[in-house]
CSV table of C-alpha atoms in Angstrom, one decimal:
chain,number,residue,atom,x,y,z
A,220,UNK,CA,24.7,-34.4,-11.8
A,221,UNK,CA,23.7,-33.2,-8.4
A,222,UNK,CA,23.3,-29.5,-7.4
A,223,UNK,CA,26.7,-29.2,-5.7
A,224,UNK,CA,28.5,-30.5,-8.8
A,225,UNK,CA,26.5,-28.2,-10.9
A,226,UNK,CA,27.5,-25.2,-8.8
A,227,UNK,CA,31.2,-26.3,-8.9
A,228,UNK,CA,31.1,-26.7,-12.7
A,229,UNK,CA,29.5,-23.3,-13.2
A,230,UNK,CA,31.2,-21.5,-10.4
A,231,UNK,CA,33.0,-18.9,-12.5
A,232,UNK,CA,29.8,-18.1,-14.4
A,233,UNK,CA,27.8,-17.8,-11.2
A,234,UNK,CA,30.4,-15.6,-9.7
A,235,UNK,CA,30.4,-13.3,-12.7
A,236,UNK,CA,26.6,-13.1,-12.6
A,237,UNK,CA,26.6,-12.4,-8.9
A,238,UNK,CA,29.1,-9.6,-9.3
A,239,UNK,CA,27.0,-8.2,-12.1
A,240,UNK,CA,24.0,-8.4,-9.8
A,241,UNK,CA,25.7,-6.7,-6.9
A,242,UNK,CA,27.0,-4.0,-9.2
A,243,UNK,CA,23.5,-3.3,-10.6
A,244,UNK,CA,21.8,-3.2,-7.2
A,245,UNK,CA,24.7,-1.2,-5.6
A,246,UNK,CA,24.6,1.6,-8.2
A,247,UNK,CA,20.8,1.6,-8.2
A,248,UNK,CA,20.8,2.0,-4.4
A,249,UNK,CA,23.3,4.8,-4.5
A,250,UNK,CA,21.2,6.6,-7.0
A,251,UNK,CA,18.0,6.0,-5.1
A,252,UNK,CA,19.5,7.1,-1.8
A,253,UNK,CA,21.1,10.2,-3.4
A,254,UNK,CA,17.7,11.1,-4.8
A,255,UNK,CA,15.3,9.7,-2.1
A,256,UNK,CA,16.8,11.4,1.0
A,257,UNK,CA,16.8,14.9,-0.5
A,258,UNK,CA,13.2,14.3,-1.8
A,259,UNK,CA,12.1,13.2,1.6
A,260,UNK,CA,13.7,16.2,3.2
A,261,UNK,CA,12.1,18.6,0.7
A,262,UNK,CA,8.7,17.0,1.5
A,263,UNK,CA,9.2,17.9,5.2
A,264,UNK,CA,10.2,21.5,4.3
A,265,UNK,CA,7.5,22.4,1.8
A,266,UNK,CA,4.1,21.1,2.7
A,267,UNK,CA,2.9,21.4,-0.9
A,268,UNK,CA,5.6,18.9,-2.0
A,269,UNK,CA,4.5,16.2,0.4
A,270,UNK,CA,1.6,14.7,-1.6
A,271,UNK,CA,3.2,14.8,-5.0
A,272,UNK,CA,6.6,13.4,-3.9
A,273,UNK,CA,5.1,10.6,-1.8
A,274,UNK,CA,2.3,10.0,-4.4
A,275,UNK,CA,4.6,9.6,-7.3
A,276,UNK,CA,7.0,7.3,-5.6
A,277,UNK,CA,4.0,5.3,-4.4
A,278,UNK,CA,2.7,5.0,-8.0
A,279,UNK,CA,6.1,3.9,-9.3
A,280,UNK,CA,6.1,1.2,-6.6
A,281,UNK,CA,2.8,-0.2,-7.8
A,282,UNK,CA,4.0,-0.8,-11.4
A,283,UNK,CA,4.9,-4.4,-11.9
A,284,UNK,CA,8.7,-4.6,-12.2
A,285,UNK,CA,8.7,-6.3,-15.6
A,286,UNK,CA,6.4,-3.5,-16.9
A,287,UNK,CA,8.6,-0.9,-15.5
A,288,UNK,CA,11.6,-2.3,-17.5
A,289,UNK,CA,9.3,-2.3,-20.5
A,290,UNK,CA,8.2,1.3,-20.0
A,291,UNK,CA,11.7,2.5,-20.0
A,292,UNK,CA,12.7,0.8,-23.2
A,293,UNK,CA,11.7,3.7,-25.5
A,294,UNK,CA,13.6,6.2,-23.5
A,295,UNK,CA,16.5,7.3,-25.7
A,296,UNK,CA,19.7,7.5,-23.7
A,297,UNK,CA,18.7,4.8,-21.2
A,298,UNK,CA,17.9,2.1,-23.7
A,299,UNK,CA,21.4,2.3,-25.3
A,300,UNK,CA,22.6,-0.2,-22.7
A,301,UNK,CA,20.5,-2.8,-20.9
A,302,UNK,CA,22.4,-2.4,-17.6
A,303,UNK,CA,21.8,1.3,-17.7
A,304,UNK,CA,18.1,0.8,-18.1
A,305,UNK,CA,18.0,-1.9,-15.5
A,306,UNK,CA,19.8,0.3,-12.9
A,307,UNK,CA,17.4,3.2,-13.6
A,308,UNK,CA,14.4,1.0,-13.1
A,309,UNK,CA,15.8,-0.5,-9.9
A,310,UNK,CA,16.5,3.0,-8.6
A,311,UNK,CA,13.0,4.2,-9.3
A,312,UNK,CA,11.6,1.1,-7.7
A,313,UNK,CA,13.6,1.7,-4.6
A,314,UNK,CA,12.7,5.3,-4.2
A,315,UNK,CA,9.5,4.8,-2.2
A,316,UNK,CA,10.8,3.1,0.9
A,317,UNK,CA,13.7,5.7,1.1
A,318,UNK,CA,11.6,8.8,0.5
A,319,UNK,CA,8.8,7.6,2.8
A,320,UNK,CA,11.2,6.6,5.7
A,321,UNK,CA,13.2,9.9,5.3
A,322,UNK,CA,9.9,11.8,5.6
A,323,UNK,CA,8.6,9.7,8.5
A,324,UNK,CA,12.0,9.8,10.3
A,325,UNK,CA,12.2,13.6,10.2
A,326,UNK,CA,8.6,14.3,11.0
A,327,UNK,CA,8.9,11.7,13.8
A,328,UNK,CA,11.5,13.7,15.7
A,329,UNK,CA,10.1,14.9,19.0
A,330,UNK,CA,8.8,18.5,18.3
A,331,UNK,CA,10.1,19.5,21.8
A,332,UNK,CA,13.7,18.5,20.7
A,333,UNK,CA,13.3,20.5,17.5
A,334,UNK,CA,12.0,23.5,19.4
A,335,UNK,CA,14.9,23.3,21.9
A,336,UNK,CA,17.3,23.4,19.0
A,337,UNK,CA,15.5,26.4,17.5
A,338,UNK,CA,15.4,28.1,21.0
A,339,UNK,CA,19.2,27.6,21.3
A,340,UNK,CA,19.6,29.6,18.1
A,341,UNK,CA,20.1,26.9,15.4
A,342,UNK,CA,19.3,27.9,11.8
A,343,UNK,CA,17.0,25.6,9.9
A,344,UNK,CA,20.1,24.1,8.2
A,345,UNK,CA,21.9,23.4,11.5
A,346,UNK,CA,18.7,21.9,12.9
A,347,UNK,CA,18.4,19.6,9.9
A,348,UNK,CA,22.0,18.4,9.8
A,349,UNK,CA,22.8,18.3,13.5
A,350,UNK,CA,19.5,17.2,15.0
A,351,UNK,CA,16.8,16.0,12.6
A,352,UNK,CA,18.9,13.8,10.2
A,353,UNK,CA,21.0,12.2,12.9
A,354,UNK,CA,17.8,11.3,14.9
A,355,UNK,CA,16.1,10.1,11.7
A,356,UNK,CA,19.1,8.1,10.5
A,357,UNK,CA,18.0,4.7,11.8
A,358,UNK,CA,14.6,5.1,10.3
A,359,UNK,CA,16.1,6.2,7.0
A,360,UNK,CA,18.5,3.3,7.1
A,361,UNK,CA,15.5,0.9,7.7
A,362,UNK,CA,14.1,2.3,4.4
A,363,UNK,CA,17.3,1.7,2.6
A,364,UNK,CA,17.5,-1.8,4.0
A,365,UNK,CA,14.0,-2.7,2.8
A,366,UNK,CA,14.7,-1.1,-0.6
A,367,UNK,CA,17.9,-3.1,-1.0
A,368,UNK,CA,16.3,-6.4,-0.2
A,369,UNK,CA,13.5,-5.7,-2.7
A,370,UNK,CA,16.0,-4.6,-5.3
A,371,UNK,CA,18.1,-7.8,-5.0
A,372,UNK,CA,15.0,-9.7,-5.9
A,373,UNK,CA,13.7,-7.4,-8.6
A,374,UNK,CA,17.2,-7.3,-10.2
A,375,UNK,CA,16.8,-11.0,-11.3
A,376,UNK,CA,14.1,-9.8,-13.7
A,377,UNK,CA,16.6,-7.4,-15.3
A,378,UNK,CA,17.9,-10.5,-17.2
A,379,UNK,CA,14.6,-10.4,-19.2
A,380,UNK,CA,15.9,-7.2,-20.9
A,381,UNK,CA,19.4,-8.6,-21.3
A,382,UNK,CA,21.0,-6.7,-18.4
A,383,UNK,CA,22.6,-9.9,-17.0
A,384,UNK,CA,22.8,-10.7,-13.3
A,385,UNK,CA,21.7,-13.9,-11.5
A,386,UNK,CA,18.4,-13.7,-13.3
A,387,UNK,CA,20.1,-15.1,-16.4
A,388,UNK,CA,20.3,-18.5,-14.7
A,389,UNK,CA,16.7,-18.3,-13.6
A,390,UNK,CA,15.4,-17.4,-17.1
A,391,UNK,CA,17.6,-20.0,-18.7
A,392,UNK,CA,16.4,-22.6,-16.3
A,393,UNK,CA,12.8,-21.8,-16.9
A,394,UNK,CA,13.3,-21.9,-20.7
A,395,UNK,CA,15.1,-25.3,-20.4
A,396,UNK,CA,12.8,-26.6,-17.7
A,397,UNK,CA,16.0,-27.2,-15.6
A,398,UNK,CA,15.7,-26.7,-11.9
A,399,UNK,CA,19.4,-26.7,-11.4
A,400,UNK,CA,19.8,-23.7,-13.5
A,401,UNK,CA,16.9,-21.9,-11.7
A,402,UNK,CA,18.5,-22.7,-8.3
A,403,UNK,CA,21.9,-21.6,-9.5
A,404,UNK,CA,20.3,-18.1,-9.9
A,405,UNK,CA,17.8,-18.2,-7.1
A,406,UNK,CA,20.1,-19.5,-4.2
A,407,UNK,CA,22.9,-16.9,-4.7
A,408,UNK,CA,20.2,-14.2,-5.1
A,409,UNK,CA,18.5,-15.2,-1.8
A,410,UNK,CA,21.9,-15.3,-0.1
A,411,UNK,CA,22.7,-11.9,-1.4
A,412,UNK,CA,19.4,-10.5,-0.1
A,413,UNK,CA,20.0,-12.1,3.3
A,414,UNK,CA,23.6,-10.7,3.5
A,415,UNK,CA,22.4,-7.2,2.6
A,416,UNK,CA,19.6,-7.4,5.1
A,417,UNK,CA,22.0,-8.6,7.8
A,418,UNK,CA,24.8,-6.1,7.3
A,419,UNK,CA,22.5,-3.1,6.9
A,420,UNK,CA,20.7,-4.3,10.0
A,421,UNK,CA,23.9,-4.2,12.0
A,422,UNK,CA,24.6,-0.6,10.8
A,423,UNK,CA,21.0,0.3,11.8
A,424,UNK,CA,21.4,-1.2,15.2
A,425,UNK,CA,24.6,0.7,15.9
A,426,UNK,CA,22.8,3.9,15.0
A,427,UNK,CA,19.8,3.1,17.2
A,428,UNK,CA,21.8,2.6,20.3
A,429,UNK,CA,21.6,6.1,21.7
A,430,UNK,CA,18.2,7.2,20.6
B,276,UNK,CA,7.0,54.6,35.1
B,277,UNK,CA,4.8,51.6,35.1
B,278,UNK,CA,2.4,51.1,32.2
B,279,UNK,CA,-1.1,50.4,33.3
B,280,UNK,CA,-3.1,47.7,31.4
B,281,UNK,CA,-6.1,49.0,29.5
B,282,UNK,CA,-8.5,46.7,31.4
B,283,UNK,CA,-9.7,47.5,34.9
B,284,UNK,CA,-7.5,46.2,37.6
B,285,UNK,CA,-8.2,44.7,40.9
B,286,UNK,CA,-7.2,46.7,43.9
B,287,UNK,CA,-4.3,44.4,44.7
B,288,UNK,CA,-3.0,44.6,41.2
B,289,UNK,CA,-3.1,48.4,41.3
B,290,UNK,CA,-1.3,48.3,44.6
B,291,UNK,CA,1.4,46.1,43.3
B,292,UNK,CA,1.9,48.2,40.2
B,293,UNK,CA,2.2,51.3,42.4
B,294,UNK,CA,4.6,49.6,44.8
B,295,UNK,CA,6.7,48.5,41.8
B,296,UNK,CA,6.7,52.0,40.5
B,297,UNK,CA,7.8,53.3,43.8
B,298,UNK,CA,10.5,50.6,44.0
B,299,UNK,CA,11.8,51.7,40.6
B,300,UNK,CA,12.0,55.3,41.6
B,301,UNK,CA,13.8,54.6,44.8
B,302,UNK,CA,16.3,52.3,43.1
B,303,UNK,CA,17.0,54.0,39.8
B,304,UNK,CA,20.0,51.8,39.0
B,305,UNK,CA,17.7,48.9,38.1
B,306,UNK,CA,17.9,48.2,34.3
B,307,UNK,CA,15.1,46.6,32.4
B,308,UNK,CA,16.3,43.5,30.6
B,309,UNK,CA,13.0,42.4,29.2
B,310,UNK,CA,9.8,44.3,28.8
B,311,UNK,CA,6.3,43.3,27.5
B,312,UNK,CA,4.3,46.2,26.2
B,313,UNK,CA,0.6,45.4,25.9
B,314,UNK,CA,1.3,42.1,24.3
B,315,UNK,CA,-1.5,39.9,22.9
B,316,UNK,CA,-0.8,36.5,21.4
B,317,UNK,CA,-3.5,34.4,19.7
B,318,UNK,CA,-3.6,30.9,18.4
B,319,UNK,CA,-4.2,30.2,14.7
B,320,UNK,CA,-8.0,30.1,15.3
B,321,UNK,CA,-8.0,33.5,17.0
B,322,UNK,CA,-8.2,32.4,20.7
B,323,UNK,CA,-6.0,34.6,22.8
B,324,UNK,CA,-3.4,32.8,24.9
B,325,UNK,CA,-1.9,36.0,26.2
B,326,UNK,CA,-4.0,39.2,26.5
B,327,UNK,CA,-2.6,42.7,27.0
B,328,UNK,CA,0.4,41.6,29.0
B,329,UNK,CA,2.6,44.3,30.5
B,330,UNK,CA,5.6,43.0,32.3
B,331,UNK,CA,9.1,44.1,33.2
B,332,UNK,CA,12.0,41.9,34.1
B,333,UNK,CA,14.9,43.7,35.7
B,334,UNK,CA,18.5,42.9,35.1
B,335,UNK,CA,19.8,40.3,37.5
B,336,UNK,CA,16.5,39.3,39.0
B,337,UNK,CA,14.8,36.0,38.9
B,338,UNK,CA,11.2,36.5,37.8
B,339,UNK,CA,9.0,33.5,38.3
B,340,UNK,CA,6.0,33.1,36.0
B,341,UNK,CA,3.5,31.2,38.1
B,342,UNK,CA,0.3,29.8,36.7
B,343,UNK,CA,-1.7,26.7,36.1
B,344,UNK,CA,-1.5,24.6,32.9
B,345,UNK,CA,-2.9,26.7,30.1
B,346,UNK,CA,-2.3,30.1,31.8
B,347,UNK,CA,0.1,31.2,29.1
B,348,UNK,CA,3.3,31.0,31.0
B,349,UNK,CA,5.2,28.9,28.4
B,350,UNK,CA,3.8,31.1,25.7
B,351,UNK,CA,5.1,34.2,27.5
B,352,UNK,CA,8.5,32.6,27.7
B,353,UNK,CA,8.6,31.7,24.0
B,354,UNK,CA,7.7,35.3,23.1
B,355,UNK,CA,10.9,36.4,24.7
B,356,UNK,CA,13.2,34.3,22.4
B,357,UNK,CA,10.9,34.7,19.5
B,358,UNK,CA,9.9,31.1,19.2
B,359,UNK,CA,6.5,32.8,19.0
B,360,UNK,CA,5.8,36.2,17.6
B,361,UNK,CA,3.1,38.4,19.2
B,362,UNK,CA,0.3,39.8,17.2
B,363,UNK,CA,-0.2,43.0,19.2
B,364,UNK,CA,2.2,45.0,21.3
B,365,UNK,CA,5.9,44.5,21.6
B,366,UNK,CA,8.4,42.4,23.5
B,367,UNK,CA,11.6,44.3,24.2
B,368,UNK,CA,14.8,42.6,25.0
B,369,UNK,CA,17.7,44.8,26.0
B,370,UNK,CA,16.0,47.9,24.7
B,371,UNK,CA,15.4,46.4,21.3
B,372,UNK,CA,12.1,44.9,20.1
B,373,UNK,CA,12.4,41.2,19.4
B,374,UNK,CA,10.9,41.9,16.0
B,375,UNK,CA,14.0,44.0,15.3
B,376,UNK,CA,16.5,41.4,16.6
B,377,UNK,CA,17.9,38.8,14.2
B,378,UNK,CA,16.1,35.7,15.7
B,379,UNK,CA,19.3,33.6,15.6
B,380,UNK,CA,21.4,36.3,17.4
B,381,UNK,CA,18.6,36.9,19.9
B,382,UNK,CA,18.4,33.2,20.8
B,383,UNK,CA,22.1,32.7,21.1
B,384,UNK,CA,22.0,35.7,23.5
B,385,UNK,CA,19.5,33.9,25.7
B,386,UNK,CA,20.0,30.6,27.5
B,387,UNK,CA,17.1,28.2,27.2
B,388,UNK,CA,16.5,25.2,29.4
B,389,UNK,CA,13.3,23.1,29.4
B,390,UNK,CA,12.0,20.0,31.1
B,391,UNK,CA,13.2,16.5,30.5
B,392,UNK,CA,13.4,16.2,26.7
B,393,UNK,CA,15.8,19.2,26.5
B,394,UNK,CA,19.0,17.3,25.8
B,395,UNK,CA,19.8,15.9,22.3
B,396,UNK,CA,19.6,12.2,22.8
B,397,UNK,CA,22.1,11.4,20.0
B,398,UNK,CA,25.1,13.3,21.3
B,399,UNK,CA,27.2,13.1,24.4
B,400,UNK,CA,26.9,15.3,27.5
B,401,UNK,CA,30.1,17.1,26.3
B,402,UNK,CA,28.7,17.9,22.9
B,403,UNK,CA,25.3,18.9,24.3
B,404,UNK,CA,27.0,21.5,26.5
B,405,UNK,CA,29.4,22.6,23.7
B,406,UNK,CA,26.6,23.1,21.2
B,407,UNK,CA,26.1,26.9,21.3
B,408,UNK,CA,29.8,27.7,21.6
B,409,UNK,CA,30.3,25.4,18.6
B,410,UNK,CA,27.5,27.2,16.7
B,411,UNK,CA,29.2,30.5,17.6
B,412,UNK,CA,32.5,29.2,16.2
B,413,UNK,CA,34.6,29.2,19.3
B,414,UNK,CA,38.0,27.5,19.0
B,415,UNK,CA,38.1,23.8,20.2
B,416,UNK,CA,40.5,24.5,23.1
B,417,UNK,CA,38.2,27.2,24.5
B,418,UNK,CA,35.1,25.0,24.1
B,419,UNK,CA,36.9,22.1,25.9
B,420,UNK,CA,37.8,24.2,28.9
B,421,UNK,CA,34.4,25.8,29.0
B,422,UNK,CA,32.7,22.4,29.0
B,423,UNK,CA,34.8,21.4,32.0
B,424,UNK,CA,34.1,24.6,33.8
B,425,UNK,CA,30.4,24.3,33.3
B,426,UNK,CA,30.1,20.6,34.2
B,427,UNK,CA,32.0,21.4,37.4
B,428,UNK,CA,29.7,24.4,38.0
B,429,UNK,CA,26.6,22.3,37.8
B,430,UNK,CA,28.1,19.6,40.1
B,431,UNK,CA,29.0,16.9,37.6
B,432,UNK,CA,32.6,15.6,37.4
B,433,UNK,CA,33.8,16.2,33.9
B,434,UNK,CA,35.9,13.0,33.4
B,435,UNK,CA,33.0,10.9,34.7
B,436,UNK,CA,30.2,12.5,32.7
B,437,UNK,CA,31.5,14.1,29.6
B,438,UNK,CA,31.3,11.1,27.4
B,439,UNK,CA,28.0,9.8,28.6
B,440,UNK,CA,24.8,9.9,26.5
B,441,UNK,CA,21.7,11.5,28.0
B,442,UNK,CA,20.0,8.1,28.4
B,443,UNK,CA,22.9,7.1,30.6
B,444,UNK,CA,22.1,9.8,33.1
B,445,UNK,CA,19.5,10.1,35.9
B,446,UNK,CA,16.8,12.7,35.7
B,447,UNK,CA,18.6,15.1,38.0
B,448,UNK,CA,21.9,14.7,36.1
B,449,UNK,CA,20.1,15.5,32.9
B,450,UNK,CA,18.6,18.7,34.3
B,451,UNK,CA,22.1,19.7,35.5
B,452,UNK,CA,23.5,19.1,32.0
B,453,UNK,CA,20.5,21.1,30.6
B,454,UNK,CA,21.4,24.0,32.9
B,455,UNK,CA,25.1,23.8,32.0
B,456,UNK,CA,24.1,23.9,28.3
B,457,UNK,CA,21.9,26.9,28.7
B,458,UNK,CA,24.8,28.7,30.5
B,459,UNK,CA,27.4,27.6,27.9
B,460,UNK,CA,27.9,30.8,25.9
B,461,UNK,CA,27.5,32.9,29.1
B,462,UNK,CA,24.2,34.5,28.0
B,463,UNK,CA,23.0,37.5,30.2
B,464,UNK,CA,19.4,36.1,30.1
B,465,UNK,CA,18.2,32.6,31.0
B,466,UNK,CA,14.8,31.2,30.2
B,467,UNK,CA,13.7,28.2,32.1
B,468,UNK,CA,10.5,26.3,31.4
B,469,UNK,CA,9.7,24.0,34.4
B,470,UNK,CA,13.3,22.8,34.3
B,471,UNK,CA,12.9,20.7,37.5
B,472,UNK,CA,9.4,19.6,36.8
B,473,UNK,CA,10.0,15.9,36.2
B,474,UNK,CA,12.3,15.2,39.1
B,475,UNK,CA,11.6,13.3,42.3
B,476,UNK,CA,11.1,15.6,45.4
B,477,UNK,CA,14.4,15.0,47.0
B,478,UNK,CA,16.5,15.5,43.8
B,479,UNK,CA,14.3,18.5,43.0
B,480,UNK,CA,15.0,20.2,46.4
B,481,UNK,CA,18.7,19.6,46.0
B,482,UNK,CA,18.9,21.1,42.5
B,483,UNK,CA,16.6,24.0,43.5
B,484,UNK,CA,19.0,24.9,46.3
B,485,UNK,CA,22.0,24.7,44.1
B,486,UNK,CA,20.3,26.7,41.4
B,487,UNK,CA,19.5,29.4,43.9
B,488,UNK,CA,23.1,29.7,45.1
B,489,UNK,CA,24.4,29.5,41.6
B,490,UNK,CA,22.1,32.3,40.6
B,491,UNK,CA,23.4,34.5,43.5
B,492,UNK,CA,26.9,34.1,42.1
B,493,UNK,CA,26.2,34.4,38.4
B,494,UNK,CA,23.6,37.2,38.6
B,495,UNK,CA,21.8,36.3,35.4
B,496,UNK,CA,18.5,37.7,34.4
B,497,UNK,CA,16.2,34.7,34.8
B,498,UNK,CA,12.7,34.1,33.7
B,499,UNK,CA,11.5,30.9,35.3
B,500,UNK,CA,8.2,29.2,34.5
B,501,UNK,CA,6.7,26.9,37.1
B,502,UNK,CA,3.3,25.8,38.4
B,503,UNK,CA,4.8,24.9,41.8
B,504,UNK,CA,4.2,27.6,44.3
B,505,UNK,CA,7.0,26.4,46.6
B,506,UNK,CA,9.5,26.6,43.8
B,507,UNK,CA,8.3,30.1,43.0
B,508,UNK,CA,8.7,31.3,46.6
B,509,UNK,CA,12.1,29.7,46.9
B,510,UNK,CA,13.6,31.0,43.7
B,511,UNK,CA,11.8,34.1,42.7
B,512,UNK,CA,12.9,37.7,43.3
B,513,UNK,CA,9.5,38.5,42.2
B,514,UNK,CA,6.5,36.3,41.2
B,515,UNK,CA,4.3,37.1,38.3
B,516,UNK,CA,1.0,35.3,38.6
B,517,UNK,CA,-0.7,34.4,35.3
B,518,UNK,CA,-4.3,33.3,35.0
B,519,UNK,CA,-6.0,32.6,31.7
B,520,UNK,CA,-3.5,34.6,29.7
B,521,UNK,CA,-3.7,37.6,31.9
B,522,UNK,CA,-1.3,39.0,34.5
B,523,UNK,CA,-2.9,38.7,37.9
B,524,UNK,CA,-0.2,40.7,39.6
B,525,UNK,CA,3.5,40.8,40.4
B,526,UNK,CA,4.6,40.2,44.0
B,527,UNK,CA,7.7,39.9,46.0
B,528,UNK,CA,7.5,36.6,48.1
B,529,UNK,CA,6.5,38.7,51.1
B,530,UNK,CA,3.7,40.5,49.2
B,531,UNK,CA,2.6,37.2,47.7
B,532,UNK,CA,1.9,35.7,51.2
B,533,UNK,CA,-0.1,38.8,52.2
B,534,UNK,CA,-2.1,39.3,49.0
B,535,UNK,CA,-5.9,39.2,49.2
B,536,UNK,CA,-6.2,38.5,45.5
B,537,UNK,CA,-8.4,35.5,45.1
B,538,UNK,CA,-6.0,33.7,42.7
B,539,UNK,CA,-3.0,34.4,44.8
B,540,UNK,CA,-4.8,33.3,47.9
B,541,UNK,CA,-5.4,29.9,46.4
B,542,UNK,CA,-1.7,29.5,45.9
B,543,UNK,CA,-0.8,30.8,49.4
B,544,UNK,CA,-3.5,28.6,50.7
B,545,UNK,CA,-1.6,25.6,49.4
B,546,UNK,CA,1.5,26.8,51.3
B,547,UNK,CA,-0.5,27.4,54.5
B,548,UNK,CA,-2.0,23.9,54.3
B,549,UNK,CA,1.5,22.5,53.9
B,550,UNK,CA,2.6,24.5,56.9
B,551,UNK,CA,-0.4,23.2,58.9
B,552,UNK,CA,0.5,19.7,57.9
B,553,UNK,CA,4.1,20.2,59.1
B,554,UNK,CA,2.9,21.6,62.4
B,555,UNK,CA,0.5,18.6,62.7
B,556,UNK,CA,3.5,16.3,62.1
B,557,UNK,CA,5.5,18.1,64.7
B,558,UNK,CA,2.8,17.6,67.3
B,559,UNK,CA,2.5,13.9,66.4
B,560,UNK,CA,6.3,13.6,66.9
B,561,UNK,CA,6.3,15.3,70.2
């Protein structure tokens, strides 16, 4: 049986896994963005927070992904459901690029532009929302883009703790020494990563146009 | 009338202060818009950028702050809208110390235009100009008509320019928009930090002329920072010369040319050599 026939025979199953995969990554990215951007902003506002915020997200990033899933297993509420645990791990893993790029994007705004805003009578809040964040947005989006691509890859490992996703095919294939199973997980995962990279790239480009 | 600095003055400084005092007495209707009282400003490591500055800006005049890089002219400007806070002395704006003003109110009361980077790159010309009225919560219709009025005032046709982004404008057009934005909420005071500094000579001469006639109509109190002595002579009602953080003296353009002060002579020397050069060119042509 060649690969195409294999894909056709398992199409429903692949589709279900891919949707599971997308759901996991999507929710994780929403969480990571919702936490990462405010953390990055806080780090620019209070100098004391800079080192701990960047440091901790850096440390999380250095933990091997499989180990991170393992570390979270004993956590009470999280471990009730495998997908819940996988989403948390992915979100933690995606934090660093988002926090770091938010921080870099805001501190990278030309100090003269910031001073003009201040000189025109903007409050710190207005300066943040009307000047700094819009100007930092393409850098922040670059961070989200990198984080998403990494998360699509890392999410395949979530199958190891039973959270489903395209990783199931990969693990099954490895166990059965069957390349077709491995590819049935790996190819859609790669395509997903490329699609995410491409579409977020388009958004980023449209934001960059005027800066 | 005039406060004398604590440190010894040169003769020309004393003369200028006296003549200013005389001027005030003979024209009692001149109101003081901004006043520096013995102001000293230091950097974080304690180096003074401004030392014992005493300065008055009268309502409706254009006071030019002339000085080299590092003479403290930009620092002086930023002390007025409280982007910087002085360590000694007081800066008084409309008879209230800047320390007593709410900084946000103070800044919206004062137009601010600076060189080149001044416009926000991510929003259109229209939204740049509308910024302060928007912050002040004007209603959209009023903002719209104000933007049109201002763009016309600074010589840009509204339908052509309102939807452009700053990077789609020439340097001169950007400066015009910057000027329009500074005027947006009709502030009585304008601070301008080398606003025409980065322009080519032809555009600069155009915009300087237009600014001068605009100023004669609008009658704003303007504090204008420049290192260009020609610009100072062209635009200034009075010229305050700063040197190493100290006020060297305040001169009317006529006094400026006649001054024997060594620092001022250097500037007027530049003008004279330009004049000589022009005469030389005239001869060559004839």
